[in-house]
Short mmCIF file of N, CA and C in Angstrom, two decimals:
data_model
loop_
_atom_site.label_atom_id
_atom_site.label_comp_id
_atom_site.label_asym_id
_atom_site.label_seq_id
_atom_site.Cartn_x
_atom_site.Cartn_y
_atom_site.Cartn_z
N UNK A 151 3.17 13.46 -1.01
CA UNK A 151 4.20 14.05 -0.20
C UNK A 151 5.40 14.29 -1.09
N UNK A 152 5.64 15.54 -1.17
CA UNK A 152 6.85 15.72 -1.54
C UNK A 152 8.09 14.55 -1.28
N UNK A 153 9.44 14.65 -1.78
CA UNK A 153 10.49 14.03 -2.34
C UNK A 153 11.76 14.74 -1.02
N UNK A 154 11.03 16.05 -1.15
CA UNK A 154 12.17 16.88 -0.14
C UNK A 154 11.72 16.63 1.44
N UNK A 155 10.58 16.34 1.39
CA UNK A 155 10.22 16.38 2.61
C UNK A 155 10.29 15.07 3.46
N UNK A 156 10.36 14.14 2.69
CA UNK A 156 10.15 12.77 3.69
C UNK A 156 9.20 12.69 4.44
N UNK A 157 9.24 11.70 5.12
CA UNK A 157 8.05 11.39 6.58
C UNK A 157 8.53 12.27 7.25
N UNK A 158 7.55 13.43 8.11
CA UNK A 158 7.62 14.30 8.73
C UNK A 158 9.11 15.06 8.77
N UNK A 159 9.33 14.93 7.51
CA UNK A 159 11.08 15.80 7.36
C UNK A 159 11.81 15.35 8.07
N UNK A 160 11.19 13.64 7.68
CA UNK A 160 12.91 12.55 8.06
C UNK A 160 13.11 11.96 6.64
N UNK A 161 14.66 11.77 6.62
CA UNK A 161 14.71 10.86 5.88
C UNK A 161 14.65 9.66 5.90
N UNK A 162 14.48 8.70 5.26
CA UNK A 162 14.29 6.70 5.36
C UNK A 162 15.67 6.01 5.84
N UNK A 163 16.78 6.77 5.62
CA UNK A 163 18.03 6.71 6.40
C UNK A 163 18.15 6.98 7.53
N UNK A 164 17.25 7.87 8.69
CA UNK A 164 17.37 8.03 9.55
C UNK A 164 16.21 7.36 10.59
N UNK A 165 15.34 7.07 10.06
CA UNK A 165 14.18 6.24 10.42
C UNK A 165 14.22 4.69 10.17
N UNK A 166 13.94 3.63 10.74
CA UNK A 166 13.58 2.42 10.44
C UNK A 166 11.84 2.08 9.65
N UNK A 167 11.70 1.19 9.40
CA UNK A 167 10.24 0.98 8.20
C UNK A 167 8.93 0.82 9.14
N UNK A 168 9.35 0.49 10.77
CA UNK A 168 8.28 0.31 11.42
C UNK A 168 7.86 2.08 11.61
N UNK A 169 9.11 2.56 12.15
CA UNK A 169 9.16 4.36 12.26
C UNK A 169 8.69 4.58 11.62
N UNK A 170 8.80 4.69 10.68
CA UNK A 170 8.50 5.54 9.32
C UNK A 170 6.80 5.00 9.43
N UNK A 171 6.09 4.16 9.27
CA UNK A 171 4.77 3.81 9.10
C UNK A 171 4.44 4.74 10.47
N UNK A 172 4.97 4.33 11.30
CA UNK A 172 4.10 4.79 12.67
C UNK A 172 3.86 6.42 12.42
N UNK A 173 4.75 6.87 12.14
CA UNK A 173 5.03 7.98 11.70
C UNK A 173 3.88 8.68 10.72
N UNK A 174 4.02 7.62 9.58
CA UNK A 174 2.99 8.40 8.36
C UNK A 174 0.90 8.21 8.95
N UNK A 175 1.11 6.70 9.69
CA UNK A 175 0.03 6.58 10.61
C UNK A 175 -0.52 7.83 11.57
N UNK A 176 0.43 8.54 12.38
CA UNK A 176 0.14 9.76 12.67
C UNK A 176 -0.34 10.62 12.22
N UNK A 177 0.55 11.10 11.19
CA UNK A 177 0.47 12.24 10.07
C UNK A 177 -1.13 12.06 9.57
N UNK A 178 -1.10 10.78 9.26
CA UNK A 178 -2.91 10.66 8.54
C UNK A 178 -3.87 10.94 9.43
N UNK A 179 -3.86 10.34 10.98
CA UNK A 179 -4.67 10.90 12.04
C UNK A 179 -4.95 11.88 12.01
N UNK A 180 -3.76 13.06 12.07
CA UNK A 180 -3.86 14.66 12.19
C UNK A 180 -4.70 15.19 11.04
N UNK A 181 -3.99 14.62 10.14
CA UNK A 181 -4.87 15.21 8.79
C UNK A 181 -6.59 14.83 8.62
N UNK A 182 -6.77 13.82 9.33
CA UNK A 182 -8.27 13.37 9.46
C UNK A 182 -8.78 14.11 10.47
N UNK A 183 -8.32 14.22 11.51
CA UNK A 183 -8.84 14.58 12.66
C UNK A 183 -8.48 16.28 12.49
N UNK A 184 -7.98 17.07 11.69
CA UNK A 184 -8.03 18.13 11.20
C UNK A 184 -9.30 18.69 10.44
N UNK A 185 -9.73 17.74 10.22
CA UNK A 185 -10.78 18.51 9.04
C UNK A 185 -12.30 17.65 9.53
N UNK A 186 -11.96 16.89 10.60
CA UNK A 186 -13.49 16.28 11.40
C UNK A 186 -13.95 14.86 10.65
N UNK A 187 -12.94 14.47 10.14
CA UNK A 187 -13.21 13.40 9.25
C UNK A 187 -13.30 12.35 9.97
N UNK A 188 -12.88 11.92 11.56
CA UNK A 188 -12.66 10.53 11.84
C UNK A 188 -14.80 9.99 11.54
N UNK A 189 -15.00 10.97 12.19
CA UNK A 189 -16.52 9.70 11.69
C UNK A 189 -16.22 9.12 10.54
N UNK A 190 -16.10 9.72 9.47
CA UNK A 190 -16.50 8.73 8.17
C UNK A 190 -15.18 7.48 7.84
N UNK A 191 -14.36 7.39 8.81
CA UNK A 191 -13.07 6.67 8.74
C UNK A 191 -13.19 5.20 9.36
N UNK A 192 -14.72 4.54 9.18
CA UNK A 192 -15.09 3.44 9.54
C UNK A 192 -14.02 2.44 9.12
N UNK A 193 -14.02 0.77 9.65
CA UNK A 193 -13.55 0.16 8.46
C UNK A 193 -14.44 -0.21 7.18
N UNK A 194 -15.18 -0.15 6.73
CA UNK A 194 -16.21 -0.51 6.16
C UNK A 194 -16.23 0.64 4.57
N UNK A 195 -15.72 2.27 5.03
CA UNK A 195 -15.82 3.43 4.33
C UNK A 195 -14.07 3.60 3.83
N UNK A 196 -13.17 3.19 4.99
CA UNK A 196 -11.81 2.80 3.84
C UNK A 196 -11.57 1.56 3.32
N UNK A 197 -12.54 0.21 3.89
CA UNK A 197 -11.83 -0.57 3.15
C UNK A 197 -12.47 -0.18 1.49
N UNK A 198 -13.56 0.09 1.51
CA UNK A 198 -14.17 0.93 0.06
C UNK A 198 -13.05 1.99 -0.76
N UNK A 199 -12.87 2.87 0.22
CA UNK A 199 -12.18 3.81 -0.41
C UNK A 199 -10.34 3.29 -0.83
N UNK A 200 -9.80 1.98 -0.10
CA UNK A 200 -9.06 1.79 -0.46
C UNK A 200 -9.21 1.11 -2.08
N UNK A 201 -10.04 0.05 -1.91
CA UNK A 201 -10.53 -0.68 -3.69
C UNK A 201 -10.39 0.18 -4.15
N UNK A 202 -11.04 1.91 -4.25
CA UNK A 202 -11.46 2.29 -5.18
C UNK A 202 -10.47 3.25 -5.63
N UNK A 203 -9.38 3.29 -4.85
CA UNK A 203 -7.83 3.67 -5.27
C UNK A 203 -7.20 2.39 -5.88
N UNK A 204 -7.12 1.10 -5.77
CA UNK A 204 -6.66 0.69 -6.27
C UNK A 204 -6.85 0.10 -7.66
N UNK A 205 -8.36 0.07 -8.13
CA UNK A 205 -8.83 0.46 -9.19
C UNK A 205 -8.48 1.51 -9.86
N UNK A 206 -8.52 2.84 -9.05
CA UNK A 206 -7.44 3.80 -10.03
C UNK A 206 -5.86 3.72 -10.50
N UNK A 207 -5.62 3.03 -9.25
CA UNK A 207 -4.38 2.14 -9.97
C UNK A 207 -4.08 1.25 -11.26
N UNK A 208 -4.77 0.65 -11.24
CA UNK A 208 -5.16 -0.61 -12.52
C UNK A 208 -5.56 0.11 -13.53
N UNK A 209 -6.70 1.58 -13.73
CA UNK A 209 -7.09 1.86 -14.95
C UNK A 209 -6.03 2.38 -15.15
N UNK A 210 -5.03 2.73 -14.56
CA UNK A 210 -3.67 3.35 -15.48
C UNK A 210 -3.02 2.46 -16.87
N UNK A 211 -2.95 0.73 -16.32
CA UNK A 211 -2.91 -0.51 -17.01
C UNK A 211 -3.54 -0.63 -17.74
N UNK A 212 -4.96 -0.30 -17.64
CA UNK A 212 -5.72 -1.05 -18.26
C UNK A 212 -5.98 -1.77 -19.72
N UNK A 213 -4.79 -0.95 -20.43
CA UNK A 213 -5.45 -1.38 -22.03
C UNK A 213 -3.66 -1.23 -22.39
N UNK A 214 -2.51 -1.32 -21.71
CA UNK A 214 -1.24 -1.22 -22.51
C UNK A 214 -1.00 -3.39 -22.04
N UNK A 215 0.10 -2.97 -22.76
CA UNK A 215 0.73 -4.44 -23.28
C UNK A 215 1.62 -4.87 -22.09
N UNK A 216 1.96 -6.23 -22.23
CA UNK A 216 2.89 -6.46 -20.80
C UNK A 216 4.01 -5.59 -21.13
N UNK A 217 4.62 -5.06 -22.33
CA UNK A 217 5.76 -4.47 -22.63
C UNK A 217 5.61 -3.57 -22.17
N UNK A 218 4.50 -2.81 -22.39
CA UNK A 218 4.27 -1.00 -22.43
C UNK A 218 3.89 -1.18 -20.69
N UNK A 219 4.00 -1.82 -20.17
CA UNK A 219 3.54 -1.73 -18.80
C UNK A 219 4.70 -1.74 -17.92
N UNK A 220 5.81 -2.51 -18.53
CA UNK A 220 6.72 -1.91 -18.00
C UNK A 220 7.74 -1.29 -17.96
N UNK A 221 7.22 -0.17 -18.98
CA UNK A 221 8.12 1.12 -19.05
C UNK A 221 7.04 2.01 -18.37
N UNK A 222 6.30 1.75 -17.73
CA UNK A 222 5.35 2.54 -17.50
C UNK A 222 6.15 4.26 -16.65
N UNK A 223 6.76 3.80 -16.06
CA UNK A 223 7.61 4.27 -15.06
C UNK A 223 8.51 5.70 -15.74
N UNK A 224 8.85 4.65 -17.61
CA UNK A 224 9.51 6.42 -18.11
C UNK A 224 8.94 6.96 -18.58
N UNK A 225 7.71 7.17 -18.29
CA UNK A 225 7.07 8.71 -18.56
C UNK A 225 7.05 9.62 -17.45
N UNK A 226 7.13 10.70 -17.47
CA UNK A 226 7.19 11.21 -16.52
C UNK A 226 5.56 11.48 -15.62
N UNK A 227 4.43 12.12 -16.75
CA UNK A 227 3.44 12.14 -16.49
C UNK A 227 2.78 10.63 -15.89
N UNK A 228 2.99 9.70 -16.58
CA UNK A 228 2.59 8.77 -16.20
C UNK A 228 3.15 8.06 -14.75
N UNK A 229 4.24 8.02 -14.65
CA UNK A 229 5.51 7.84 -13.52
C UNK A 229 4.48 8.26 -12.31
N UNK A 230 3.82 9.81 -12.39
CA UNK A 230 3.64 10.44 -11.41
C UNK A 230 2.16 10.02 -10.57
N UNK A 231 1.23 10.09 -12.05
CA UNK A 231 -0.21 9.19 -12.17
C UNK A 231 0.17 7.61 -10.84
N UNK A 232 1.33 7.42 -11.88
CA UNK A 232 1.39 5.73 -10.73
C UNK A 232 1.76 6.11 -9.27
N UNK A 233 2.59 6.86 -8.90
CA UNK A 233 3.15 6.89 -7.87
C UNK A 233 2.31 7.79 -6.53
N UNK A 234 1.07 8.25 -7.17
CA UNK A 234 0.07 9.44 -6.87
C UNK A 234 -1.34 8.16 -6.11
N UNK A 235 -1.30 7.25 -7.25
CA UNK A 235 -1.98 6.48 -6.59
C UNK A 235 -1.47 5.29 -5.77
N UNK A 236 -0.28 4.79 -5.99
CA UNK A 236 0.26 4.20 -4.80
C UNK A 236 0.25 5.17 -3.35
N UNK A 237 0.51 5.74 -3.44
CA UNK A 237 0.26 6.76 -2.37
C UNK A 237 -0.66 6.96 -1.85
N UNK A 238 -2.29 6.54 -2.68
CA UNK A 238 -3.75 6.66 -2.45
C UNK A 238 -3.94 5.21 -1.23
N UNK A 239 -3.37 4.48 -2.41
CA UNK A 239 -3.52 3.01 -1.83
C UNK A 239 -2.91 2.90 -0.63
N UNK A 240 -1.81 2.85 0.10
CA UNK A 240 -1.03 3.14 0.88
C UNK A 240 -1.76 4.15 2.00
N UNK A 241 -2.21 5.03 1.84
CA UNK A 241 -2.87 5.90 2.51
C UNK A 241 -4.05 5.59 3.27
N UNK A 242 -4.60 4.90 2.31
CA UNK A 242 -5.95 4.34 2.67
C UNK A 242 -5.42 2.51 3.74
N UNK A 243 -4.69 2.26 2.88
CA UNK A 243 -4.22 1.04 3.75
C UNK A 243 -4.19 0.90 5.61
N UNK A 244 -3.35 2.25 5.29
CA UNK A 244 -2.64 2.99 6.52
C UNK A 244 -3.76 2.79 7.84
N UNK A 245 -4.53 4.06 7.01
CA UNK A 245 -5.82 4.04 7.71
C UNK A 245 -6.61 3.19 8.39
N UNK A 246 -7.03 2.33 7.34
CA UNK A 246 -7.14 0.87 7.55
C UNK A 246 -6.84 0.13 8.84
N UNK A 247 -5.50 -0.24 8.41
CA UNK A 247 -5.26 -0.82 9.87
C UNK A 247 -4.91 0.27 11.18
N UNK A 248 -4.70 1.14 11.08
CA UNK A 248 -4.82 2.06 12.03
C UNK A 248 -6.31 1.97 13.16
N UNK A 249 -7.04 1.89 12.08
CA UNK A 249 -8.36 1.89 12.61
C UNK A 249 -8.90 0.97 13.68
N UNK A 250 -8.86 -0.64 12.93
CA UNK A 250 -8.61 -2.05 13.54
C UNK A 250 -7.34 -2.25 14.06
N UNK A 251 -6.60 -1.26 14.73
CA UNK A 251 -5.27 -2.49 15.04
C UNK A 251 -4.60 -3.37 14.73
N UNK A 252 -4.45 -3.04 13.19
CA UNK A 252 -3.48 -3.96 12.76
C UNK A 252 -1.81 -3.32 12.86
N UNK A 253 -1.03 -4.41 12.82
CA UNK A 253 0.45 -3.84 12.33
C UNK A 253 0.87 -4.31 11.46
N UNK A 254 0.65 -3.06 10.15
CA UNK A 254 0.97 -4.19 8.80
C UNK A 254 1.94 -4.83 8.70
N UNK A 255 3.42 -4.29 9.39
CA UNK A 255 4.61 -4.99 9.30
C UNK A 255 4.20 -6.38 9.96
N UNK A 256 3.90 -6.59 10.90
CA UNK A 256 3.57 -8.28 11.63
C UNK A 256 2.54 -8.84 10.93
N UNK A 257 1.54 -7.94 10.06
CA UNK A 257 0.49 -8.89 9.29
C UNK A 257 1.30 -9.11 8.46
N UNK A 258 2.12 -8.86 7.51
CA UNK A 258 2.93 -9.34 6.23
C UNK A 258 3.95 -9.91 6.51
N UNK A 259 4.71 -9.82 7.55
CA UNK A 259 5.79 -10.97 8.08
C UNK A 259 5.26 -12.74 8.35
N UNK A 260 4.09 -12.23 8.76
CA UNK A 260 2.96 -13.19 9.24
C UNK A 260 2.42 -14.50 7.82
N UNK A 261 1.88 -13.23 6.90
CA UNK A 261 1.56 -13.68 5.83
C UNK A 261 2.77 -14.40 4.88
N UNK A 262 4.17 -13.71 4.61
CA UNK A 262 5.24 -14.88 4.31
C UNK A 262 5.27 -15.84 4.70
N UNK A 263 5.22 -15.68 6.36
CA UNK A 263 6.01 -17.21 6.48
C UNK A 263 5.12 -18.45 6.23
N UNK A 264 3.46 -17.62 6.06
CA UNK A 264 2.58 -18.98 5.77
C UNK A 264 2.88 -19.13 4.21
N UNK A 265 3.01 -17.92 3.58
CA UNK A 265 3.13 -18.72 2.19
C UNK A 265 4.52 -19.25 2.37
N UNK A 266 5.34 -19.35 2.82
CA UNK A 266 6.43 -20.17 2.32
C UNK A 266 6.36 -21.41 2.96
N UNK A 267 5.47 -21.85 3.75
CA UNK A 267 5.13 -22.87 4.35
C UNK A 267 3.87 -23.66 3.00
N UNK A 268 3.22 -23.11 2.41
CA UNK A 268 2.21 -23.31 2.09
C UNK A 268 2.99 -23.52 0.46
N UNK A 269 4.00 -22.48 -0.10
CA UNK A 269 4.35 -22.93 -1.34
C UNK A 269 6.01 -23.03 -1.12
N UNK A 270 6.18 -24.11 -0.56
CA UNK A 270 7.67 -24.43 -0.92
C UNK A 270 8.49 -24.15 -2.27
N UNK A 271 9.68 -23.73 -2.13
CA UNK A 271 10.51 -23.89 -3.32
C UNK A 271 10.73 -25.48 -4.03
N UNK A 272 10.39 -25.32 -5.04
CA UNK A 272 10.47 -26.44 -6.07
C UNK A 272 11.35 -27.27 -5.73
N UNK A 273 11.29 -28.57 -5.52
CA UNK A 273 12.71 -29.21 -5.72
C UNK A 273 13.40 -29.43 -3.51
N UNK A 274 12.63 -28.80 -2.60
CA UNK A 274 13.08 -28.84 -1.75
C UNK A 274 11.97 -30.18 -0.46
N UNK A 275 12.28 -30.30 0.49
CA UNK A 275 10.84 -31.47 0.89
C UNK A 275 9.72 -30.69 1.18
N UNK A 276 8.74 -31.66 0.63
CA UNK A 276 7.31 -30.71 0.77
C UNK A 276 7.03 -30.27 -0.64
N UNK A 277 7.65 -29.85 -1.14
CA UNK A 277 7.40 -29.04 -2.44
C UNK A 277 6.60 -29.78 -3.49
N UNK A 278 6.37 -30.87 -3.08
CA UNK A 278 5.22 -31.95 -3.89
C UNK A 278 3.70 -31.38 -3.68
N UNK A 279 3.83 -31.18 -2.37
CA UNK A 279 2.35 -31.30 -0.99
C UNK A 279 1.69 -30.25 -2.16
N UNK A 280 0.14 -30.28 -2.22
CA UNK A 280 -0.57 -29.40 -2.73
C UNK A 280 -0.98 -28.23 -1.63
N UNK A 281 -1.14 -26.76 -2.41
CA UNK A 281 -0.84 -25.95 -1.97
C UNK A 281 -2.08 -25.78 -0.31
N UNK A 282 -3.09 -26.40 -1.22
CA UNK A 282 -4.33 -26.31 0.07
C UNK A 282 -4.31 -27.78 1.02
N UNK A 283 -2.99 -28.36 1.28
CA UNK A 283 -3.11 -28.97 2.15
C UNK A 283 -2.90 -28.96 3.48
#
């Protein structure tokens, strides 16, 4: 997606992060259901197709240094490579829980508060306890 265009030609200033998903959640419907795709939009066929974006993610990594990895960003070609497949990943994510009913915002709010339950900050009570207890 274009830069000019935003989520459906909003900007992220005028939308909130749940908006904005619900939003791009749509947009992917239409575009699936445009071209007759929901059959193959199992969970089973994106959770595949998501790995296999995010593997294209990683071979971008694959062979530079922790240094060179993070300048990855000032190349421009490369910049775009990364941001092309975050977008894959993300896309496919989308889908994903779209499919099953998830809401990623409440699955990842969800998922903090167990890890911060689960890995305390150093030095605070609890922060002894092993992590799988």
């Amino acid at each position: 997606m274009s830069e000019e265009r935003g989520v459906s030609g909003v900007t992220g200033e005028e939308k909130g992060a749940g908006e904005r998903i619900d939003l791009l959640q749509r947009r992917l419907a239409e575009f699936a259901a445009a071209r007759g795709w929901e059959p193959f939009h199992t969970p089973k066929n994106l959770a595949v197709a998501l790995s296999v974006e995010a593997s294209e993610l990683v071979e971008i990594f694959q062979w530079l240094t922790p240094e060179q990895s993070a300048r990855v960003m000032e190349k421009p070609d490369t910049a775009h490579r990364v941001a092309d497949e975050v977008a894959d990943v993300l896309a496919y994510l989308l889908q994903f829980c779209e499919v099953l009913g998830v809401d990623v915002l409440d699955a990842l709010a969800a998922k903090i508060d167990r890890n911060e339950l689960r890995f305390p900050v150093p030095g605070t009570p609890g922060a002894d306890r092993h992590s799988s207890e």
